Short mmCIF file of C-alpha atoms in Angstrom, two decimals:
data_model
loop_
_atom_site.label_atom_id
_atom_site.label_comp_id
_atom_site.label_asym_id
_atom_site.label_seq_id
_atom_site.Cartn_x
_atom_site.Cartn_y
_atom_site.Cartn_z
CA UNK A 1 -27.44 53.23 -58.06
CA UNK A 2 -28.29 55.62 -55.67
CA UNK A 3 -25.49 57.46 -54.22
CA UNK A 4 -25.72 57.10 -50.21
CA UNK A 5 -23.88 60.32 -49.30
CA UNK A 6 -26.43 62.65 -50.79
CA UNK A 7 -29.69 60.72 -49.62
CA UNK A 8 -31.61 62.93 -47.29
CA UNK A 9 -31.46 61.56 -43.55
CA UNK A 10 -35.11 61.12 -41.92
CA UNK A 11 -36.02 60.26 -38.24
CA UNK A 12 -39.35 58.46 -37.28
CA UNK A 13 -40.25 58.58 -33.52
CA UNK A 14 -42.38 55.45 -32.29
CA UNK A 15 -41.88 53.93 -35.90
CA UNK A 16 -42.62 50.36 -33.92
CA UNK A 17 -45.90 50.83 -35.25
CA UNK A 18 -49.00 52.06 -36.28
CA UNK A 19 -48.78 55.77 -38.01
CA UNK A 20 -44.96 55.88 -37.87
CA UNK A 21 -44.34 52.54 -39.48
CA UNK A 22 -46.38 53.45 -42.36
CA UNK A 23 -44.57 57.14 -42.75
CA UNK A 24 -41.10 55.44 -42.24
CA UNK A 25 -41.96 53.14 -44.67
CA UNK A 26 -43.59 55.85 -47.04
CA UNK A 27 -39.80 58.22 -46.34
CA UNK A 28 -38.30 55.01 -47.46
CA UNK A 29 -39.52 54.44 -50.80
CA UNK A 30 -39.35 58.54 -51.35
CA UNK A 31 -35.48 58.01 -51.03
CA UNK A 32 -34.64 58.35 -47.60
CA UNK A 33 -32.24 56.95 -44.90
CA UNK A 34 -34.72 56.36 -42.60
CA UNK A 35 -33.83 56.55 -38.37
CA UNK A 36 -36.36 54.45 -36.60
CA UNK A 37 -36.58 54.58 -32.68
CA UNK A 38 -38.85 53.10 -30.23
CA UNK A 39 -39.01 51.06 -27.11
CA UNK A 40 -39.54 47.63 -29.12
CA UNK A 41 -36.32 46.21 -30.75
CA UNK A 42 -39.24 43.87 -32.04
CA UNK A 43 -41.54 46.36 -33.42
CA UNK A 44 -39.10 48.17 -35.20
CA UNK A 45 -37.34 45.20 -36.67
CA UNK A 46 -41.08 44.63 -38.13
CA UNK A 47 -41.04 47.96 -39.54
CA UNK A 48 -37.45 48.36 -40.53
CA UNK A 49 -38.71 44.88 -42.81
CA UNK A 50 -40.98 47.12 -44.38
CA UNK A 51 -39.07 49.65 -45.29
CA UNK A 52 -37.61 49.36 -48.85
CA UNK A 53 -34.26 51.36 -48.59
CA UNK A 54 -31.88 51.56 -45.74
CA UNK A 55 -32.79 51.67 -41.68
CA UNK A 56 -30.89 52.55 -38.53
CA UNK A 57 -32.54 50.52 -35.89
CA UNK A 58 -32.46 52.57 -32.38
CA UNK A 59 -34.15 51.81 -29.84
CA UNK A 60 -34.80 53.59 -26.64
CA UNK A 61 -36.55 55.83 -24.12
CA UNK A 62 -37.55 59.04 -26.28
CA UNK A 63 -38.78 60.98 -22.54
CA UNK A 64 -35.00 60.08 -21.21
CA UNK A 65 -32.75 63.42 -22.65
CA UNK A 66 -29.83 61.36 -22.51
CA UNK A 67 -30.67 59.08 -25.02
CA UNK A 68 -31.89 61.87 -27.18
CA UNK A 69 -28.45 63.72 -27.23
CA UNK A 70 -26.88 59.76 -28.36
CA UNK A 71 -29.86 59.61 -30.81
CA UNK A 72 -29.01 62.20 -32.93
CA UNK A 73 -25.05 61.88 -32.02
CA UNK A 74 -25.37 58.21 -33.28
CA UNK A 75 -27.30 58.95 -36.55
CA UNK A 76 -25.13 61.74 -37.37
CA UNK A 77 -21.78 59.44 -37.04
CA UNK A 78 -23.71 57.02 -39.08
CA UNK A 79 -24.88 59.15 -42.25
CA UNK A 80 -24.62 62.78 -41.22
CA UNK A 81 -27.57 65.46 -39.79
CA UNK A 82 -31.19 64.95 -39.96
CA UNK A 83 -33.33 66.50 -42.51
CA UNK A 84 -36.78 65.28 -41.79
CA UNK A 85 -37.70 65.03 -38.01
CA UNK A 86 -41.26 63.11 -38.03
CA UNK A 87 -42.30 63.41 -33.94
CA UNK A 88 -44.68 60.70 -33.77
CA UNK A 89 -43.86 58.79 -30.37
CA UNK A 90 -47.46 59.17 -28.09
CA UNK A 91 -49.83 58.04 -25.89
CA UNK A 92 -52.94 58.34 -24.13
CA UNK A 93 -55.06 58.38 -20.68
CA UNK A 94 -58.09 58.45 -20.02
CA UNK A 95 -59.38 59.87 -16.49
CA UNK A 96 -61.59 62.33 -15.30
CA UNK A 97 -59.74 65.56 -14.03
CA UNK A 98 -60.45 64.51 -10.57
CA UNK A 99 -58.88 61.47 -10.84
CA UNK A 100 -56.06 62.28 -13.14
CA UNK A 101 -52.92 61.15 -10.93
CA UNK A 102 -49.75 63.50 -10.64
CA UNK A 103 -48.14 60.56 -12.27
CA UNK A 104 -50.43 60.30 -15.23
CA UNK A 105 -50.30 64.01 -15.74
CA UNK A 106 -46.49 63.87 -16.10
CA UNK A 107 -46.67 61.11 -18.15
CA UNK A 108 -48.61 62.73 -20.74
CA UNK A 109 -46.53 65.90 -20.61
CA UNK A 110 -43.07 63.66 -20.76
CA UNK A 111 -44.04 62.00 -24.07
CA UNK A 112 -46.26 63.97 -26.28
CA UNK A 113 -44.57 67.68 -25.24
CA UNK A 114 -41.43 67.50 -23.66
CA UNK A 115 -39.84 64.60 -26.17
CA UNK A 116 -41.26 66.31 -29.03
CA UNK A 117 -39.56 69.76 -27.92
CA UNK A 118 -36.37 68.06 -26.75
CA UNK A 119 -35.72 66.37 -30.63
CA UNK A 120 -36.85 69.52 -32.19
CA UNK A 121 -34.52 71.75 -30.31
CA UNK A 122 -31.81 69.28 -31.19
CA UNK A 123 -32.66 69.04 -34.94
CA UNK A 124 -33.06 72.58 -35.58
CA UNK A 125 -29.51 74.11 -35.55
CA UNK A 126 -28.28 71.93 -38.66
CA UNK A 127 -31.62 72.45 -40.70
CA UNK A 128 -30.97 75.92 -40.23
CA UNK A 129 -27.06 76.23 -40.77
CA UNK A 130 -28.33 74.15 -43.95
CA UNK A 131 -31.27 75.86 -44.53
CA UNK A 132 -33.59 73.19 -45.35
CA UNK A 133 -34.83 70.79 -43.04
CA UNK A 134 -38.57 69.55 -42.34
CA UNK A 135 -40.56 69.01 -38.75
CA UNK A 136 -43.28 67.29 -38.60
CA UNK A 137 -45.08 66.57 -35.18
CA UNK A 138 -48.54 64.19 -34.84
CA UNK A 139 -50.64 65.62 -32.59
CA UNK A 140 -54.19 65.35 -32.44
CA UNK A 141 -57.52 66.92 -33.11
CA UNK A 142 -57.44 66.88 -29.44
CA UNK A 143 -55.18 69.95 -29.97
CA UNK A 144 -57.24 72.00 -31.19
CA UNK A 145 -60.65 71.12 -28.94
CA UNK A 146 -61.38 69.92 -25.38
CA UNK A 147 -62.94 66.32 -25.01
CA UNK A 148 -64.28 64.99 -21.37
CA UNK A 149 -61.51 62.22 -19.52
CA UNK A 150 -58.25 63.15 -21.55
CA UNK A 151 -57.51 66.84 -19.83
CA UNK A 152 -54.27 65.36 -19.49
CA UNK A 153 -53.82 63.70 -23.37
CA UNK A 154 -55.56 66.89 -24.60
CA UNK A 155 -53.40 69.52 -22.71
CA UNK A 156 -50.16 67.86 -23.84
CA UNK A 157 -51.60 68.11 -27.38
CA UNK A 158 -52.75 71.16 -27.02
CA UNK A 159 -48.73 72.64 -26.19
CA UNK A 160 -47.48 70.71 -28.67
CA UNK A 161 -49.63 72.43 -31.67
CA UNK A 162 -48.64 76.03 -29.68
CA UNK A 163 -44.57 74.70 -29.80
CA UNK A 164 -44.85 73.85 -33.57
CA UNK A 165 -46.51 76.99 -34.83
CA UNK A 166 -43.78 79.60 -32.68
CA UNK A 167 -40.76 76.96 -33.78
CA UNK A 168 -42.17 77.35 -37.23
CA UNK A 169 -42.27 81.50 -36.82
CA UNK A 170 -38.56 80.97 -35.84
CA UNK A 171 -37.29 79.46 -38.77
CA UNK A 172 -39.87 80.18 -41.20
CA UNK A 173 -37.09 82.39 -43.83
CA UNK A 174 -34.18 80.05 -42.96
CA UNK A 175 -36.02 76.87 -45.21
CA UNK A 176 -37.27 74.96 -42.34
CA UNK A 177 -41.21 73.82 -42.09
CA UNK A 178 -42.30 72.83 -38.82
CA UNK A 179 -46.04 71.45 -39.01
CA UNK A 180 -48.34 69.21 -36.64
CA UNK A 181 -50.39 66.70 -37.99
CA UNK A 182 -53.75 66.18 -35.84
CA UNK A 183 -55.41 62.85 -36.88
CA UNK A 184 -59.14 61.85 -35.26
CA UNK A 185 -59.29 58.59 -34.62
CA UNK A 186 -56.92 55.99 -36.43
CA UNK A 187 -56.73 52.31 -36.51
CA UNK A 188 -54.27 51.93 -35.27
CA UNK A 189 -52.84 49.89 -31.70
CA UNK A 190 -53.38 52.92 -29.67
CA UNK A 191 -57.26 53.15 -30.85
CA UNK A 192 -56.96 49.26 -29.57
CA UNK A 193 -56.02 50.01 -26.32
CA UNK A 194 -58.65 52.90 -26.23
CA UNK A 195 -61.55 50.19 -27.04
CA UNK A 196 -60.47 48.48 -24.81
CA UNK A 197 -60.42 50.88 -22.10
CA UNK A 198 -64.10 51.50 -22.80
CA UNK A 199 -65.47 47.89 -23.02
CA UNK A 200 -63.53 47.68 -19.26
CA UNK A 201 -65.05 50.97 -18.15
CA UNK A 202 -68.58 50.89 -19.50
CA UNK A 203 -69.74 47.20 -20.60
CA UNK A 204 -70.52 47.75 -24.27
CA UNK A 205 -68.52 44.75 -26.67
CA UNK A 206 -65.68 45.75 -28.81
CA UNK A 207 -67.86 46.15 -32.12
CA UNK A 208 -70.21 48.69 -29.94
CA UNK A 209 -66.91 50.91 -28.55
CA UNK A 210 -65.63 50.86 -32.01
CA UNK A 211 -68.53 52.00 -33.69
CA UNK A 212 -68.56 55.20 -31.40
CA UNK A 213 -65.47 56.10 -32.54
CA UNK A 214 -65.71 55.51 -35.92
CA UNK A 215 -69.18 57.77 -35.49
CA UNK A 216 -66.95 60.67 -33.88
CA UNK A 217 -65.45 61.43 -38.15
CA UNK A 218 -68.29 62.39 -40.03
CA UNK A 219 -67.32 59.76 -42.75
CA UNK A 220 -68.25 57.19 -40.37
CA UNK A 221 -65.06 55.19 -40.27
CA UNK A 222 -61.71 55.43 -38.37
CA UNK A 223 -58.91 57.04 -40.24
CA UNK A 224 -56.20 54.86 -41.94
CA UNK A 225 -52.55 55.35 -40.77
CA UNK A 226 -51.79 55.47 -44.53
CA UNK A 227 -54.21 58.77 -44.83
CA UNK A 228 -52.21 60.53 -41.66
CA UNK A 229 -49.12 59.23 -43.83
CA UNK A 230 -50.19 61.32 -46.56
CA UNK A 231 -51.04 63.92 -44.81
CA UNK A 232 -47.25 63.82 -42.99
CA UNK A 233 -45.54 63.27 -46.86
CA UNK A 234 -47.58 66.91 -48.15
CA UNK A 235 -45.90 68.50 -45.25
CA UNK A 236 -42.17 66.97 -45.98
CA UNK A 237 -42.35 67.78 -49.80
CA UNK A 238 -44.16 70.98 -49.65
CA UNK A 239 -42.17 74.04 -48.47
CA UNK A 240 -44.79 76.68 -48.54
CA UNK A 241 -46.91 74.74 -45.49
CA UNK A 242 -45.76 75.94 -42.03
CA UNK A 243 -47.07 76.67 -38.80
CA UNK A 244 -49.96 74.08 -39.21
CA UNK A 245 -52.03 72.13 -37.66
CA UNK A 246 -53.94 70.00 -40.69
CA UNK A 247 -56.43 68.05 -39.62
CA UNK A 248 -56.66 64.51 -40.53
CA UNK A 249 -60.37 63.64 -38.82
CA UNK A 250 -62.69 62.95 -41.61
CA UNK A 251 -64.22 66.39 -40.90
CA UNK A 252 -64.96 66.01 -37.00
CA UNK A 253 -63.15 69.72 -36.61
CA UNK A 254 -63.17 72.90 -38.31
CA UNK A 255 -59.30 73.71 -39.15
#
């Protein structure tokens, strides 16, 4: 029997669903205590149910700083610091520049940059005093190129790739990785919603929007959550990647 006080300690941002149920579930069955948080007491119940070893169900508001300080103070009482940081919580817009609100600008910049930043700055000072510890951020092939309507998804995405590679300068001879993960497009709930913002906007069905963005990866199909899964696993195992961005986009973008 495992013993409990020497498992490694892992936290999954929006683990409700999607790409961080399947890596918290993946960090489970590698032998982790696995952190879930996200706005859903629901969702994660669903995922903590798929996870194989033990949870610590947390839900909350990841852009609120408040409840990022009790985040980490509550997993820490519970089994100690955290050794993999997975920054998955995210979401989308989709607007012209023009008619990108002030509100849907901020919005973007609250939850894919500022979160991200906010857990990382909190999780670094005990990987380092322990020298080990692993980051690992999802961002987006939208970090690394410019798309028309998501100037505000694609900016956030964009900072996010620039905070993980100086973060990962930082610490890169104290045993800490810090890496982004940029997926394409991935079936996943968020893809859903995206769908169905462009049967709404332009008329086509469902099958039709689909099809256009499972034409935008070269291999002709949306990416599987379990693929950006692997893709997050290489990054927590391996201790010679850092500073990355790997692409998970069935070959849309050069790296």
């Amino acid at each position: 029997m495992a013993d409990t006080q020497t498992m490694p300690v892992a936290l999954v941002t929006g683990a409700g669903r999607g790409i961080g149920r399947s890596v918290a579930s993946r960090l489970s069955a590698a032998g982790y205590r696995v952190a879930l948080t996200a706005r859903s007491v629901e969702d994660l119940a669903g995922t903590a149910a798929e996870c194989p070893g033990e949870t610590l169900v947390l839900p909350g508001d990841i852009t609120d700083p408040a409840f990022v300080d009790q985040l980490y103070a509550d997993i820490e009482a519970a089994w100690g610091a955290v050794s993999v940081l997975v920054a998955n919580a995210g979401a989308g817009v989709s607007a012209s520049v023009v008619r990108t609100t002030d509100e849907e600008w901020q919005r973007m910049l609250d939850l894919n940059l500022t979160a991200p930043f906010r857990c990382l700055r909190r999780a670094l000072p005990a990987m380092v005093e322990r020298r080990h510890g692993r980051v690992v951020v999802i961002a987006s092939v939208a970090a690394k190129i410019g798309e028309p309507y998501i100037s505000a998804y694609t900016a956030s995405k964009h900072g996010v790739l620039g905070l993980v590679r100086s973060a990962a300068a930082e610490v890169a001879t104290k045993g800490v990785t810090v890496n982004a993960v940029c997926p394409g497009y991935v079936d996943t709930p968020m893809t859903d919603a995206t769908v169905r913002g462009i049967v709404e906007k332009t008329g086509r069905s469902e099958q039709e929007a689909r099809s256009a963005l499972a034409s935008k990866q070269p291999i002709g199909r949306l990416i599987t959550r379990d693929e950006v899964a692997d893709a997050v696993l290489l990054c927590v195992t391996n201790g010679a990647i850092t500073g990355q961005g790997i692409n998970v986009d069935g070959g849309a973008v050069p790296s």
